DNA sequence: CTTCTAACA
DNA sequence: TGTTAGGA
């Protein structure tokens, strides 16, 4: 704690990184050698020094591994999705990033004590300082993701669960409040698979505006029945959500689904970032995974389609 | 304690 | 693909 004069420039030896991420040092070196996955700076004697950004990269690798992606394929994915996230981060000042970390630290402290009152308090304070989108996308969800895939200490699984159920409750609450008298209605469904409920709910929250009401379908929603559901709900659009790498047959399945729908079909989440190349020229539009962009593109898309 | 490569499971 | 062995 005391030696952190410059948080950004602080460097860690491999053993520390291993402790922080739960990855064996030798495995860390194997990733670097075989897949070129993290390239830390070196001391003159050749010892690796990892920056905070390197450690964050290890964590995101862990996230993809947990979603069933082979380590050899993570590199490509990271190269793509880093683009959209990096742009988001570099456009932000260092001091606001430091502020985010402060709030995240407070959040982690509340979680460590399983202190619900404290958690509510921090949650409320964050909301009084930042807009909803920033609160979820830049402060709360990164902690949720870290806790989910990092095994830094015994008990983190419980802390993750504690946060997850707290946030699910709060987000549901907000979703209910958000439903008022919007003119446009959009249906949001998860691509069946391994999506967490919270990710879908947060996406719904971030996509909604004063003009667009989002209706969320349950997690197990079968893709094949969506045309039926849309026939009866008659939304202005159907948005599919996934944070997982798209299966190779996904573009075809989506194209087929799009043909059977009365309304336009859109894709959101990390899957949208990763699949957008294979979907150009198809009926399926990609919203991306960044909150601002998603909302903006959805709005524009609807505007354009309602004119014609 | 770190580094590396080659071979194993 | 992660881990082990062996040497520096």
XYZ file of C-alpha atoms (C1' of nucleotides) in Angstrom:
325
model
C 0.000 0.000 0.000
C 2.713 2.454 0.940
C 5.000 2.074 -2.047
C 2.358 2.930 -4.636
C 3.500 6.386 -5.547
C 2.670 5.921 -9.207
C -0.026 3.312 -9.653
C 0.225 3.374 -13.397
C 3.920 2.734 -13.718
C 4.120 0.040 -11.095
C 5.661 -3.191 -12.308
C 5.304 -6.694 -10.949
C 7.640 -9.723 -11.125
C 6.212 -12.937 -12.492
C 5.635 -14.531 -9.121
C 3.471 -11.633 -8.014
C 1.458 -11.832 -11.211
C 1.031 -15.536 -10.633
C -0.261 -14.908 -7.125
C -2.595 -12.183 -8.322
C -4.117 -14.182 -11.154
C -3.791 -17.776 -10.017
C -1.855 -18.701 -13.146
C 1.283 -20.783 -12.781
C 4.406 -18.779 -13.714
C 5.494 -21.466 -16.114
C 2.105 -21.339 -17.805
C 2.357 -17.590 -18.077
C 5.686 -18.019 -19.839
C 4.238 -20.745 -22.068
C 1.433 -18.397 -23.196
C 3.965 -15.762 -24.028
C 6.275 -18.148 -25.892
C 3.628 -20.145 -27.768
C 0.943 -17.594 -28.491
C 2.693 -14.274 -27.993
C 0.000 -13.450 -25.483
C 1.422 -10.886 -23.042
C 4.734 -9.243 -23.602
C 6.032 -7.770 -20.389
C 9.062 -5.538 -20.307
C 12.301 -7.072 -19.068
C 15.004 -6.054 -16.668
C 18.588 -5.971 -17.899
C 19.038 -9.476 -16.532
C 16.030 -10.695 -18.507
C 13.493 -10.929 -15.698
C 9.906 -10.137 -16.729
C 8.182 -7.069 -15.370
C 4.411 -6.937 -15.826
C 2.489 -3.686 -15.909
C -1.031 -3.261 -14.578
C -2.227 -3.404 -18.179
C -0.495 -6.773 -18.601
C -2.252 -8.085 -15.522
C -5.575 -6.828 -16.818
C -4.822 -8.666 -20.027
C -4.190 -11.894 -18.125
C -7.550 -11.430 -16.434
C -9.371 -10.935 -19.696
C -7.642 -14.027 -21.088
C -8.980 -15.855 -18.051
C -12.421 -14.530 -18.854
C -12.327 -15.985 -22.351
C -10.932 -19.301 -21.146
C -13.827 -19.515 -18.730
C -16.183 -19.011 -21.655
C -14.705 -22.086 -23.262
C -12.275 -20.474 -25.706
C -8.991 -22.295 -26.388
C -5.989 -20.258 -25.282
C -4.573 -20.440 -28.800
C -7.603 -18.554 -30.100
C -7.757 -15.910 -27.406
C -5.044 -13.825 -29.037
C -7.127 -13.035 -32.113
C -10.201 -12.291 -30.051
C -8.264 -9.994 -27.772
C -6.762 -8.121 -30.696
C -10.251 -7.399 -31.979
C -12.117 -6.595 -28.811
C -9.216 -4.573 -27.454
C -9.818 -2.115 -30.257
C -13.280 -1.169 -29.124
C -12.381 -1.136 -25.460
C -9.060 0.572 -25.819
C -10.709 3.421 -27.664
C -13.138 3.706 -24.833
C -10.388 3.795 -22.239
C -7.929 6.090 -23.968
C -10.612 8.693 -24.522
C -10.897 8.954 -20.752
C -8.597 10.977 -18.542
C -6.253 9.253 -16.151
C -7.838 10.865 -13.158
C -11.295 9.551 -13.899
C -9.790 6.100 -14.326
C -8.205 6.506 -10.912
C -11.590 7.526 -9.538
C -13.141 4.383 -10.964
C -10.498 2.306 -9.219
C -11.233 4.017 -5.947
C -14.894 3.164 -6.170
C -14.041 -0.355 -7.182
C -11.772 -0.690 -4.185
C -14.588 0.420 -1.906
C -16.875 -2.040 -3.571
C -14.405 -4.866 -3.051
C -14.039 -3.934 0.563
C -17.788 -4.154 1.113
C -17.798 -7.502 -0.652
C -14.921 -8.806 1.421
C -17.010 -8.254 4.526
C -20.229 -9.483 2.880
C -21.561 -6.205 4.179
C -24.853 -5.567 2.423
C -25.469 -2.179 4.014
C -22.037 -1.002 2.975
C -22.630 -2.369 -0.482
C -25.889 -0.465 -0.804
C -24.163 2.642 0.426
C -21.351 2.437 -2.112
C -23.854 1.568 -4.827
C -25.880 4.652 -4.028
C -22.856 6.916 -3.846
C -21.566 5.775 -7.193
C -24.918 6.573 -8.739
C -24.857 10.056 -7.347
C -21.482 10.656 -8.981
C -21.882 9.060 -12.398
C -24.535 8.329 -14.993
C -25.982 4.853 -15.063
C -23.992 3.750 -18.071
C -20.675 4.618 -16.470
C -21.720 3.052 -13.192
C -22.365 -0.331 -14.739
C -19.942 -0.426 -17.613
C -16.888 1.167 -16.035
C -17.256 0.537 -12.329
C -19.535 -2.328 -11.301
C -19.244 -4.852 -14.115
C -15.445 -4.860 -14.293
C -15.373 -5.907 -10.641
C -18.006 -8.541 -11.323
C -15.940 -9.909 -14.200
C -12.692 -9.891 -12.252
C -14.204 -11.742 -9.348
C -15.795 -14.274 -11.662
C -12.604 -15.474 -13.286
C -9.805 -14.677 -10.883
C -8.944 -16.982 -7.999
C -6.808 -14.615 -6.076
C -7.998 -15.737 -2.681
C -10.184 -18.346 -1.065
C -13.719 -16.980 -0.777
C -13.848 -15.041 -4.016
C -16.471 -17.339 -5.467
C -18.708 -16.348 -2.571
C -17.921 -12.677 -3.010
C -18.809 -12.922 -6.681
C -22.094 -14.605 -5.846
C -22.853 -11.958 -3.256
C -22.270 -9.175 -5.767
C -24.074 -11.010 -8.551
C -27.276 -11.503 -6.617
C -27.172 -7.977 -5.249
C -26.774 -6.488 -8.711
C -29.403 -8.742 -10.276
C -31.897 -7.424 -7.777
C -30.957 -3.798 -8.337
C -30.931 -4.042 -12.102
C -34.340 -5.735 -12.146
C -35.628 -2.944 -9.972
C -34.312 -0.346 -12.404
C -35.696 -2.187 -15.391
C -39.157 -2.120 -13.885
C -38.916 1.587 -13.180
C -37.701 2.218 -16.711
C -40.855 0.796 -18.255
C -43.191 3.690 -18.745
C -44.695 5.109 -21.883
C -42.105 4.779 -24.585
C -43.372 4.607 -28.122
C -40.920 2.040 -29.390
C -40.489 -1.427 -28.052
C -37.499 -3.668 -28.610
C -37.181 -7.276 -27.503
C -33.855 -8.415 -26.073
C -32.911 -12.081 -25.850
C -29.717 -13.944 -25.037
C -28.207 -16.317 -27.530
C -28.687 -19.675 -25.825
C -25.506 -20.839 -24.211
C -23.535 -19.631 -21.301
C -24.606 -16.046 -20.851
C -25.106 -14.886 -17.281
C -28.448 -13.354 -16.394
C -26.813 -10.195 -15.078
C -25.052 -9.506 -18.379
C -28.348 -9.683 -20.226
C -30.162 -7.499 -17.701
C -27.455 -4.862 -17.740
C -27.530 -4.830 -21.527
C -31.277 -4.241 -21.345
C -30.768 -1.395 -18.923
C -28.080 0.259 -21.033
C -30.026 -0.129 -24.271
C -33.217 1.466 -22.985
C -33.926 5.161 -23.547
C -36.807 7.516 -23.016
C -37.987 6.543 -26.475
C -37.175 2.855 -26.506
C -38.580 0.323 -24.063
C -36.652 -2.926 -23.758
C -38.469 -6.182 -23.039
C -36.160 -8.925 -21.851
C -36.856 -12.567 -22.599
C -35.729 -15.296 -20.218
C -32.255 -16.780 -20.376
C -33.181 -20.099 -21.949
C -35.114 -18.573 -24.857
C -34.774 -20.933 -27.858
C -33.654 -19.203 -31.044
C -36.122 -21.141 -33.180
C -39.118 -19.834 -31.287
C -38.144 -16.188 -31.563
C -40.040 -15.643 -34.794
C -43.175 -16.837 -33.046
C -42.535 -14.641 -30.028
C -41.973 -11.602 -32.222
C -45.087 -12.325 -34.216
C -47.071 -11.978 -31.029
C -45.155 -9.187 -29.330
C -44.722 -7.158 -32.511
C -41.614 -5.238 -31.404
C -39.852 -2.674 -33.587
C -36.729 -4.799 -33.449
C -35.246 -7.940 -31.959
C -31.804 -7.667 -30.378
C -29.817 -10.804 -29.625
C -27.150 -10.571 -26.965
C -24.039 -12.622 -26.265
C -20.666 -12.036 -24.691
C -19.304 -15.296 -26.067
C -17.298 -15.870 -29.206
C -19.752 -16.682 -31.986
C -19.892 -20.276 -33.162
C -18.929 -20.708 -36.786
C -22.506 -21.437 -37.806
C -23.946 -18.445 -35.962
C -23.987 -16.080 -38.961
C -26.016 -18.604 -40.947
C -28.423 -19.254 -38.110
C -28.933 -15.536 -37.606
C -29.440 -14.939 -41.302
C -32.059 -17.678 -41.346
C -33.756 -16.216 -38.296
C -33.733 -12.750 -39.821
C -35.624 -14.039 -42.840
C -38.370 -15.481 -40.662
C -38.887 -12.239 -38.742
C -41.222 -9.361 -39.464
C -38.926 -6.972 -37.614
C -35.196 -6.265 -38.042
C -32.665 -8.429 -36.210
C -29.646 -6.979 -34.438
C -26.722 -8.426 -32.527
C -25.177 -6.921 -29.401
C -22.450 -7.777 -26.912
C -18.917 -9.025 -27.477
C -20.268 -11.504 -30.008
C -21.260 -8.513 -32.127
C -17.709 -7.165 -32.105
C -16.329 -10.538 -33.065
C -18.908 -11.490 -35.671
C -19.451 -8.205 -37.414
C -17.064 -9.041 -40.255
C -18.906 -12.236 -41.058
C -22.243 -10.450 -40.903
C -21.590 -7.581 -43.284
C -23.925 -7.789 -46.207
C -26.428 -9.857 -44.242
C -29.745 -8.776 -42.795
C -28.233 -8.722 -39.324
C -26.892 -5.442 -37.937
C -24.231 -5.267 -35.223
C -24.532 -2.913 -32.279
C -21.185 -3.742 -30.683
C -20.520 -4.157 -26.974
C -19.870 -0.638 -25.743
C -22.890 0.907 -24.066
C -22.908 4.304 -25.728
C -22.408 2.841 -29.167
C -25.032 0.145 -28.663
C -27.676 2.614 -27.638
C -26.783 5.130 -30.311
C -26.714 2.580 -33.103
C -29.997 1.058 -32.009
C -31.637 4.462 -32.008
C -30.238 5.336 -35.420
C -31.186 1.971 -36.796
C -34.762 2.336 -35.637
C -34.979 5.890 -36.934
C -33.807 4.770 -40.333
C -36.145 1.823 -40.503
C -39.215 3.683 -39.391
C -38.880 6.296 -42.120
C -39.079 3.733 -44.885
C 14.885 -16.662 -6.925
C 14.709 -16.096 -12.024
C 15.619 -17.629 -17.000
C 15.358 -21.091 -20.907
C 14.148 -25.476 -23.933
C 12.551 -30.087 -24.718
C 9.818 -33.663 -23.661
C 5.765 -35.643 -21.272
C 0.649 -36.605 -20.196
C -2.400 -27.472 -23.526
C -0.485 -27.313 -18.961
C 3.268 -29.312 -16.470
C 7.690 -31.318 -15.498
C 12.655 -31.877 -15.845
C 17.163 -30.258 -16.134
C 20.662 -26.922 -16.665
C 22.443 -22.062 -16.239
